CSV table of C-alpha atoms in Angstrom, one decimal:
chain,number,residue,atom,x,y,z
A,1085,UNK,CA,105.7,55.0,59.4
A,1086,UNK,CA,106.9,57.8,57.5
A,1087,UNK,CA,110.3,59.0,57.1
A,1088,UNK,CA,111.1,62.9,56.6
A,1089,UNK,CA,114.7,65.0,56.1
A,1090,UNK,CA,115.6,68.6,54.8
A,1091,UNK,CA,119.2,68.8,53.5
A,1092,UNK,CA,120.3,71.9,52.0
A,1093,UNK,CA,121.0,70.8,48.3
A,1094,UNK,CA,118.6,68.4,46.2
A,1095,UNK,CA,121.3,66.2,44.3
A,1096,UNK,CA,122.0,62.9,44.5
A,1097,UNK,CA,124.0,63.0,47.9
A,1098,UNK,CA,120.7,64.5,49.3
A,1099,UNK,CA,119.2,61.5,47.8
A,1100,UNK,CA,121.3,59.1,49.2
A,1101,UNK,CA,121.6,59.9,53.0
A,1102,UNK,CA,117.6,60.4,52.9
A,1103,UNK,CA,117.3,56.9,52.0
A,1104,UNK,CA,119.9,55.9,54.2
A,1105,UNK,CA,118.9,57.9,57.4
A,1106,UNK,CA,115.2,56.3,56.6
A,1107,UNK,CA,116.1,52.8,56.1
A,1108,UNK,CA,118.5,52.4,59.8
A,1109,UNK,CA,115.3,53.9,61.1
A,1110,UNK,CA,113.1,51.7,60.5
A,1111,UNK,CA,115.3,48.8,61.0
A,1112,UNK,CA,115.4,47.2,58.0
A,1113,UNK,CA,114.7,47.4,53.9
A,1114,UNK,CA,111.4,47.1,51.8
A,1115,UNK,CA,111.0,43.4,50.2
A,1116,UNK,CA,108.3,44.9,47.4
A,1117,UNK,CA,108.5,47.5,45.1
A,1118,UNK,CA,109.1,50.8,46.0
A,1119,UNK,CA,107.8,54.2,43.9
A,1120,UNK,CA,109.7,56.8,42.4
A,1121,UNK,CA,109.4,60.1,40.3
A,1122,UNK,CA,111.0,60.5,36.9
A,1123,UNK,CA,114.1,62.7,39.2
A,1124,UNK,CA,117.6,62.9,37.8
A,1125,UNK,CA,118.9,61.5,41.2
A,1126,UNK,CA,118.1,58.5,39.7
A,1127,UNK,CA,117.0,58.1,36.5
A,1128,UNK,CA,119.2,59.6,33.1
A,1129,UNK,CA,116.2,58.5,30.4
A,1130,UNK,CA,113.4,58.0,29.9
A,1131,UNK,CA,112.5,55.3,27.3
A,1132,UNK,CA,109.4,56.0,25.6
A,1133,UNK,CA,106.4,55.8,26.9
A,1134,UNK,CA,106.9,52.7,29.1
A,1135,UNK,CA,108.0,52.2,32.6
A,1136,UNK,CA,111.9,51.0,31.3
A,1137,UNK,CA,114.7,54.1,32.6
A,1138,UNK,CA,118.0,54.3,31.8
A,1139,UNK,CA,119.4,54.8,35.5
A,1140,UNK,CA,121.7,56.7,36.7
A,1141,UNK,CA,124.9,54.4,37.1
A,1142,UNK,CA,125.4,55.5,41.5
A,1143,UNK,CA,122.0,55.0,41.6
A,1144,UNK,CA,122.0,51.4,40.1
A,1145,UNK,CA,124.5,50.9,42.5
A,1146,UNK,CA,122.6,52.0,45.8
A,1147,UNK,CA,119.7,49.9,44.8
A,1148,UNK,CA,122.4,47.0,44.5
A,1149,UNK,CA,123.8,47.7,47.5
A,1150,UNK,CA,120.4,47.7,49.5
A,1151,UNK,CA,118.3,45.5,47.6
A,1152,UNK,CA,115.7,48.3,46.7
A,1153,UNK,CA,113.6,47.2,43.6
A,1154,UNK,CA,112.3,50.3,41.8
A,1155,UNK,CA,108.8,50.8,40.2
A,1156,UNK,CA,109.2,54.0,38.6
A,1157,UNK,CA,106.1,56.7,37.8
A,1158,UNK,CA,104.8,57.7,34.5
A,1159,UNK,CA,106.0,61.2,33.8
A,1160,UNK,CA,104.1,64.5,33.9
A,1161,UNK,CA,100.5,64.2,34.7
A,1162,UNK,CA,100.3,60.9,33.2
A,1163,UNK,CA,101.9,59.6,36.9
A,1164,UNK,CA,100.4,62.2,39.0
A,1165,UNK,CA,97.3,59.3,40.1
A,1166,UNK,CA,100.3,57.2,40.4
A,1167,UNK,CA,101.8,58.6,43.9
A,1168,UNK,CA,99.2,61.0,45.1
A,1169,UNK,CA,98.8,59.3,48.4
A,1170,UNK,CA,102.1,60.0,49.3
A,1171,UNK,CA,102.2,64.2,48.4
A,1172,UNK,CA,98.8,64.5,50.3
A,1173,UNK,CA,100.8,63.6,53.5
A,1174,UNK,CA,103.6,65.4,52.2
A,1175,UNK,CA,101.4,68.6,52.1
A,1176,UNK,CA,99.7,67.2,55.0
A,1177,UNK,CA,102.6,67.2,57.2
A,1178,UNK,CA,104.5,70.7,55.5
A,1179,UNK,CA,101.2,72.3,56.7
A,1180,UNK,CA,101.3,71.1,60.4
A,1181,UNK,CA,105.1,71.4,61.3
A,1182,UNK,CA,106.5,73.7,58.5
A,1183,UNK,CA,103.6,76.6,59.1
A,1184,UNK,CA,105.1,79.2,60.1
A,1185,UNK,CA,109.0,78.0,59.1
A,1186,UNK,CA,110.3,76.5,62.8
A,1187,UNK,CA,113.3,78.8,63.9
A,1188,UNK,CA,116.4,76.6,64.2
A,1189,UNK,CA,120.3,76.9,63.7
A,1190,UNK,CA,121.1,73.9,62.3
A,1191,UNK,CA,119.5,72.0,60.2
A,1192,UNK,CA,120.9,68.7,62.7
A,1193,UNK,CA,118.3,71.4,65.1
A,1194,UNK,CA,115.8,71.1,62.2
A,1195,UNK,CA,116.1,67.2,61.3
A,1196,UNK,CA,115.8,66.3,65.2
A,1197,UNK,CA,112.8,68.2,65.1
A,1198,UNK,CA,111.5,66.3,62.3
A,1199,UNK,CA,112.6,63.4,63.4
A,1200,UNK,CA,110.2,64.1,67.0
A,1201,UNK,CA,107.3,64.8,64.7
A,1202,UNK,CA,107.8,61.4,63.1
A,1203,UNK,CA,107.7,59.6,65.9
A,1204,UNK,CA,104.9,61.6,67.4
A,1205,UNK,CA,102.7,60.8,64.2
A,1206,UNK,CA,103.0,57.2,64.5
A,1207,UNK,CA,99.8,57.7,66.8
A,1208,UNK,CA,97.7,59.4,64.3
A,1209,UNK,CA,94.9,57.7,62.0
A,1210,UNK,CA,94.9,58.9,58.1
A,1211,UNK,CA,91.4,59.4,57.6
A,1212,UNK,CA,89.0,57.3,58.9
A,1213,UNK,CA,91.3,53.9,58.4
A,1214,UNK,CA,91.0,52.0,61.9
A,1215,UNK,CA,94.4,51.4,62.9
A,1216,UNK,CA,96.9,54.4,63.8
A,1217,UNK,CA,100.5,54.7,61.5
A,1218,UNK,CA,102.7,53.0,64.6
A,1219,UNK,CA,99.9,50.2,64.1
A,1220,UNK,CA,100.1,49.9,60.9
A,1221,UNK,CA,103.9,49.5,60.6
A,1222,UNK,CA,104.4,47.1,63.5
A,1223,UNK,CA,102.6,44.7,61.1
A,1224,UNK,CA,104.8,45.5,58.2
A,1225,UNK,CA,108.1,45.3,60.1
A,1226,UNK,CA,108.4,41.5,60.2
A,1227,UNK,CA,108.6,42.2,56.5
A,1228,UNK,CA,112.1,44.7,55.8
A,1229,UNK,CA,114.7,42.7,54.8
A,1230,UNK,CA,118.4,43.2,57.2
A,1231,UNK,CA,119.9,45.6,56.7
A,1232,UNK,CA,123.8,45.3,54.5
A,1233,UNK,CA,126.7,45.1,57.0
A,1234,UNK,CA,128.6,47.5,55.4
A,1235,UNK,CA,127.7,51.2,55.1
A,1236,UNK,CA,127.3,52.4,51.2
A,1237,UNK,CA,129.8,55.9,50.6
A,1238,UNK,CA,126.9,58.1,49.7
A,1239,UNK,CA,129.3,60.9,49.5
A,1240,UNK,CA,130.9,62.0,46.1
A,1241,UNK,CA,134.6,61.8,45.7
A,1242,UNK,CA,137.1,64.5,44.1
A,1243,UNK,CA,140.7,64.9,44.0
A,1244,UNK,CA,141.3,68.5,43.4
A,1245,UNK,CA,144.4,70.8,43.5
A,1246,UNK,CA,145.4,73.5,46.0
A,1247,UNK,CA,146.1,76.7,44.2
A,1248,UNK,CA,148.3,79.7,45.1
A,1249,UNK,CA,145.6,80.9,47.5
A,1250,UNK,CA,145.0,77.7,49.5
A,1251,UNK,CA,142.0,76.5,48.2
A,1252,UNK,CA,140.1,74.2,46.1
A,1253,UNK,CA,137.1,74.6,43.5
A,1254,UNK,CA,134.6,72.0,43.9
A,1255,UNK,CA,131.3,72.3,42.0
A,1256,UNK,CA,131.8,75.4,41.2
A,1257,UNK,CA,132.6,77.2,44.6
A,1258,UNK,CA,136.4,77.3,46.5
A,1259,UNK,CA,137.0,76.2,50.0
A,1260,UNK,CA,140.3,77.0,51.8
A,1261,UNK,CA,142.9,73.8,53.3
A,1262,UNK,CA,145.9,74.8,55.3
A,1263,UNK,CA,148.0,76.6,53.4
A,1264,UNK,CA,150.8,73.8,53.9
A,1265,UNK,CA,148.8,71.9,51.6
A,1266,UNK,CA,149.5,73.9,48.8
A,1267,UNK,CA,150.6,72.8,45.4
A,1268,UNK,CA,149.5,69.4,46.7
A,1269,UNK,CA,146.6,66.8,45.5
A,1270,UNK,CA,143.9,65.8,47.8
A,1271,UNK,CA,140.5,63.8,48.3
A,1272,UNK,CA,137.6,66.2,48.4
A,1273,UNK,CA,134.5,64.1,50.1
A,1274,UNK,CA,131.5,66.1,49.4
A,1275,UNK,CA,127.7,64.9,50.9
A,1276,UNK,CA,125.1,66.5,51.2
A,1277,UNK,CA,125.9,69.6,53.4
A,1278,UNK,CA,129.1,69.1,54.0
A,1279,UNK,CA,132.7,69.0,53.1
A,1280,UNK,CA,135.2,66.7,54.0
A,1281,UNK,CA,139.4,67.2,52.5
A,1282,UNK,CA,141.7,64.4,53.0
A,1283,UNK,CA,145.3,64.2,52.9
A,1284,UNK,CA,146.5,61.0,52.3
A,1285,UNK,CA,143.9,59.8,55.8
A,1286,UNK,CA,144.3,62.0,57.6
A,1287,UNK,CA,140.9,64.5,57.4
A,1288,UNK,CA,142.6,68.5,56.8
A,1289,UNK,CA,139.2,70.4,56.5
A,1290,UNK,CA,135.6,70.2,57.4
A,1291,UNK,CA,133.2,72.6,56.0
A,1292,UNK,CA,129.6,73.2,55.6
A,1293,UNK,CA,128.8,72.8,51.5
A,1294,UNK,CA,128.0,76.0,50.3
A,1295,UNK,CA,124.6,75.9,47.8
A,1296,UNK,CA,125.4,79.3,45.3
A,1297,UNK,CA,127.7,78.9,43.1
A,1298,UNK,CA,131.2,81.1,42.8
A,1299,UNK,CA,130.9,81.5,47.1
A,1300,UNK,CA,134.0,80.8,48.9
A,1301,UNK,CA,134.2,79.5,52.6
A,1302,UNK,CA,137.9,80.3,54.2
A,1303,UNK,CA,138.6,79.2,57.7
A,1304,UNK,CA,140.5,81.8,58.9
A,1305,UNK,CA,142.8,79.0,61.1
A,1306,UNK,CA,144.1,77.4,57.9
A,1307,UNK,CA,146.1,80.5,56.8
A,1308,UNK,CA,148.1,81.5,60.6
A,1309,UNK,CA,150.8,80.1,59.1
A,1310,UNK,CA,151.3,82.3,56.9
A,1311,UNK,CA,149.9,85.3,58.6
A,1312,UNK,CA,152.4,84.9,61.4
A,1313,UNK,CA,155.0,85.2,58.8
A,1314,UNK,CA,152.6,88.6,57.3
A,1315,UNK,CA,151.1,90.1,60.4
A,1316,UNK,CA,149.5,92.9,58.4
A,1317,UNK,CA,147.4,91.1,56.0
A,1318,UNK,CA,145.2,90.5,58.8
A,1319,UNK,CA,142.8,93.7,59.2
A,1320,UNK,CA,141.9,92.6,55.7
A,1321,UNK,CA,141.6,89.2,54.8
A,1322,UNK,CA,138.5,87.8,54.0
A,1323,UNK,CA,138.6,84.6,56.1
A,1324,UNK,CA,138.8,87.4,59.6
A,1325,UNK,CA,135.6,88.5,57.7
A,1326,UNK,CA,134.0,85.4,57.5
A,1327,UNK,CA,135.2,84.7,61.0
A,1328,UNK,CA,133.2,87.4,62.5
A,1329,UNK,CA,130.4,86.9,60.6
A,1330,UNK,CA,130.3,82.9,62.5
A,1331,UNK,CA,131.1,84.2,65.8
A,1332,UNK,CA,134.1,82.2,65.9
A,1333,UNK,CA,136.2,86.1,66.4
A,1334,UNK,CA,134.2,87.8,68.7
A,1335,UNK,CA,133.9,91.2,70.5
A,1336,UNK,CA,137.0,89.9,73.1
A,1337,UNK,CA,138.9,88.8,70.7
A,1338,UNK,CA,139.0,92.7,68.6
A,1339,UNK,CA,139.5,93.8,72.2
A,1340,UNK,CA,142.1,92.5,73.2
A,1341,UNK,CA,144.1,92.7,69.6
A,1342,UNK,CA,143.4,96.7,70.2
A,1343,UNK,CA,144.6,96.2,73.4
A,1344,UNK,CA,148.6,94.5,72.5
A,1345,UNK,CA,148.5,96.8,69.8
A,1346,UNK,CA,148.7,99.4,71.9
A,1347,UNK,CA,150.9,98.2,73.9
A,1348,UNK,CA,153.0,96.5,70.8
A,1349,UNK,CA,152.5,97.8,68.5
A,1350,UNK,CA,150.9,97.3,64.7
A,1351,UNK,CA,153.5,94.5,64.0
A,1352,UNK,CA,154.1,92.4,67.3
A,1353,UNK,CA,150.6,93.3,68.6
A,1354,UNK,CA,149.2,91.7,65.9
A,1355,UNK,CA,151.2,88.4,65.9
A,1356,UNK,CA,150.7,87.9,69.2
A,1357,UNK,CA,147.0,87.9,68.5
A,1358,UNK,CA,147.4,85.5,65.8
A,1359,UNK,CA,149.7,83.5,68.3
A,1360,UNK,CA,146.3,83.3,70.3
A,1361,UNK,CA,144.8,82.1,67.4
A,1362,UNK,CA,147.1,79.2,66.9
A,1363,UNK,CA,145.9,78.0,70.8
A,1364,UNK,CA,142.0,77.2,69.6
A,1365,UNK,CA,144.1,73.6,67.7
A,1366,UNK,CA,144.7,72.5,71.6
A,1367,UNK,CA,142.2,74.6,73.6
A,1368,UNK,CA,137.9,74.8,73.4
A,1369,UNK,CA,136.8,78.0,71.4
A,1370,UNK,CA,134.8,78.6,74.8
A,1371,UNK,CA,137.7,78.4,77.4
A,1372,UNK,CA,140.4,80.1,74.6
A,1373,UNK,CA,137.4,83.6,74.8
A,1374,UNK,CA,137.1,83.6,79.0
A,1375,UNK,CA,140.8,83.3,78.8
A,1376,UNK,CA,140.9,86.8,76.5
A,1377,UNK,CA,138.9,88.2,78.9
A,1378,UNK,CA,140.5,87.4,81.8
A,1379,UNK,CA,144.1,88.5,80.1
A,1380,UNK,CA,142.4,91.7,79.3
A,1381,UNK,CA,140.7,92.9,82.3
A,1382,UNK,CA,144.6,92.3,84.1
A,1383,UNK,CA,146.1,93.9,81.7
A,1384,UNK,CA,148.2,90.6,80.6
A,1385,UNK,CA,148.5,91.1,76.9
A,1386,UNK,CA,150.6,88.3,75.9
A,1387,UNK,CA,149.3,84.6,74.3
A,1388,UNK,CA,151.5,83.0,77.1
A,1389,UNK,CA,148.9,84.8,79.9
A,1390,UNK,CA,146.0,83.9,77.6
A,1391,UNK,CA,146.8,80.2,77.3
A,1392,UNK,CA,147.4,80.0,80.5
A,1393,UNK,CA,144.0,81.6,81.5
A,1394,UNK,CA,142.3,79.4,79.1
A,1395,UNK,CA,144.0,76.2,80.9
A,1396,UNK,CA,142.2,77.7,84.5
A,1397,UNK,CA,138.6,78.0,82.6
A,1398,UNK,CA,139.8,74.2,81.0
A,1399,UNK,CA,140.1,73.2,84.7
A,1400,UNK,CA,137.2,74.4,86.3
A,1401,UNK,CA,134.8,72.9,84.1
A,1402,UNK,CA,136.6,69.5,84.3
A,1403,UNK,CA,136.2,69.8,88.3
A,1404,UNK,CA,133.3,71.3,88.5
A,1405,UNK,CA,132.6,69.8,92.1
A,1406,UNK,CA,135.5,70.7,93.8
A,1407,UNK,CA,135.8,74.2,95.6
A,1408,UNK,CA,139.3,75.7,95.4
A,1409,UNK,CA,140.8,77.6,99.1
A,1410,UNK,CA,140.6,80.8,98.8
A,1411,UNK,CA,143.7,82.8,96.7
A,1412,UNK,CA,146.0,84.1,99.5
A,1413,UNK,CA,146.3,88.2,98.7
A,1414,UNK,CA,149.5,88.8,96.8
A,1415,UNK,CA,151.3,92.5,97.2
A,1416,UNK,CA,152.6,92.2,93.4
A,1417,UNK,CA,149.1,91.7,91.8
A,1418,UNK,CA,149.8,88.0,90.6
A,1419,UNK,CA,147.8,85.3,91.3
A,1420,UNK,CA,149.0,81.7,92.0
A,1421,UNK,CA,148.6,78.7,90.2
A,1422,UNK,CA,145.7,76.7,90.2
A,1423,UNK,CA,145.9,73.5,92.6
A,1424,UNK,CA,145.7,71.4,89.1
A,1425,UNK,CA,148.4,73.4,87.3
A,1426,UNK,CA,151.1,73.1,90.7
A,1427,UNK,CA,149.9,68.8,90.4
A,1428,UNK,CA,151.7,68.3,87.2
A,1429,UNK,CA,154.7,70.6,87.8
A,1430,UNK,CA,158.1,68.8,87.6
A,1431,UNK,CA,159.8,68.5,90.9
A,1432,UNK,CA,162.0,71.7,92.7
A,1433,UNK,CA,165.6,70.1,93.4
A,1434,UNK,CA,166.6,73.5,93.9
A,1435,UNK,CA,168.0,74.0,97.4
A,1436,UNK,CA,167.3,76.1,100.0
A,1437,UNK,CA,167.6,79.2,100.2
A,1438,UNK,CA,170.3,80.0,103.1
A,1439,UNK,CA,171.4,83.4,105.0
A,1440,UNK,CA,174.9,82.0,106.0
A,1441,UNK,CA,176.2,85.0,104.0
A,1442,UNK,CA,174.6,87.9,106.0
A,1443,UNK,CA,176.6,86.5,109.2
A,1444,UNK,CA,179.3,88.7,107.9
A,1445,UNK,CA,177.9,92.0,109.0
A,1446,UNK,CA,177.4,91.1,112.7
A,1447,UNK,CA,181.0,91.2,112.9
A,1448,UNK,CA,180.6,95.0,111.8
A,1449,UNK,CA,178.4,95.6,114.0
A,1450,UNK,CA,179.9,98.6,116.3
A,1451,UNK,CA,180.0,97.8,120.2
A,1452,UNK,CA,178.0,99.3,122.8
A,1453,UNK,CA,179.6,102.2,124.9
A,1454,UNK,CA,177.7,102.2,128.2
A,1455,UNK,CA,178.1,105.5,129.7
């Protein structure tokens, strides 16, 4: 049984995460020696022509945690024959599953496909062997040592300081954090495919890891508190461009923004849009887009109207089996509140209306004259 994973980076974090995934799928830890090449994630220095190695400090800690015994191949051509079977099976997998290159949206989708292919390969025989891969693994699985109870932290911890642009620098790349953290020191856990930022124990940001050096990844939501005070900075913001490229700021956002600016002016119209963007912290993105579209169609260019329409969309998703009664027609064009919203409203304690004050008009009627 073989386990494979693909990561955006080839650093030590990916090396560890690949191990953890493989050991969890196998259901145990190999008790014999495991062959390794002399990769930098594990080997800090090769000592002469022997098999002795100066291991990377975190790799030694990882091996000790899982009880792995490493067998390092000879460097260069001398050690090529020591792992020929592994190299051959990697080549077979690449030619049969990764050519042509699969089209997926995320690495998580690709790794899910690889896990499925690995399971299907359990029924395959290698060359002329008498048993399948799955049958061989069934005889070896009872020999595995149990997994440790406590997980090993595969990420790398750092403590950068947030600069005046509300950004941190990690591995020569820059990532945004909420503006309220400017000037503070935060904890960053760098994983193979993502980066997580903590303020104390609270998670305040999560980004996809950047691979190329000198790149920047900004989240528009992190700057909204500053932009609502200076709405004129929004049109040229780099965070807005990245939100458009990622599909988080849709053409519907742009259309509502233009209509709001036309109705309220540049400053107030942009501020209304920022208030709408703040709603994304409490409402799902798809419901907010639905609310924007409905509010735009009805000409309701306020954040309150968008919030109401977005919550109506959320109620429709949470109660798909209930068919609401047809909305009564209204001369003023306002749609009634949904039943779910009305049920959560506080009781109306106002007195019932009375027409008693109009009785005085009856006394002013002219007497009828009979002719």
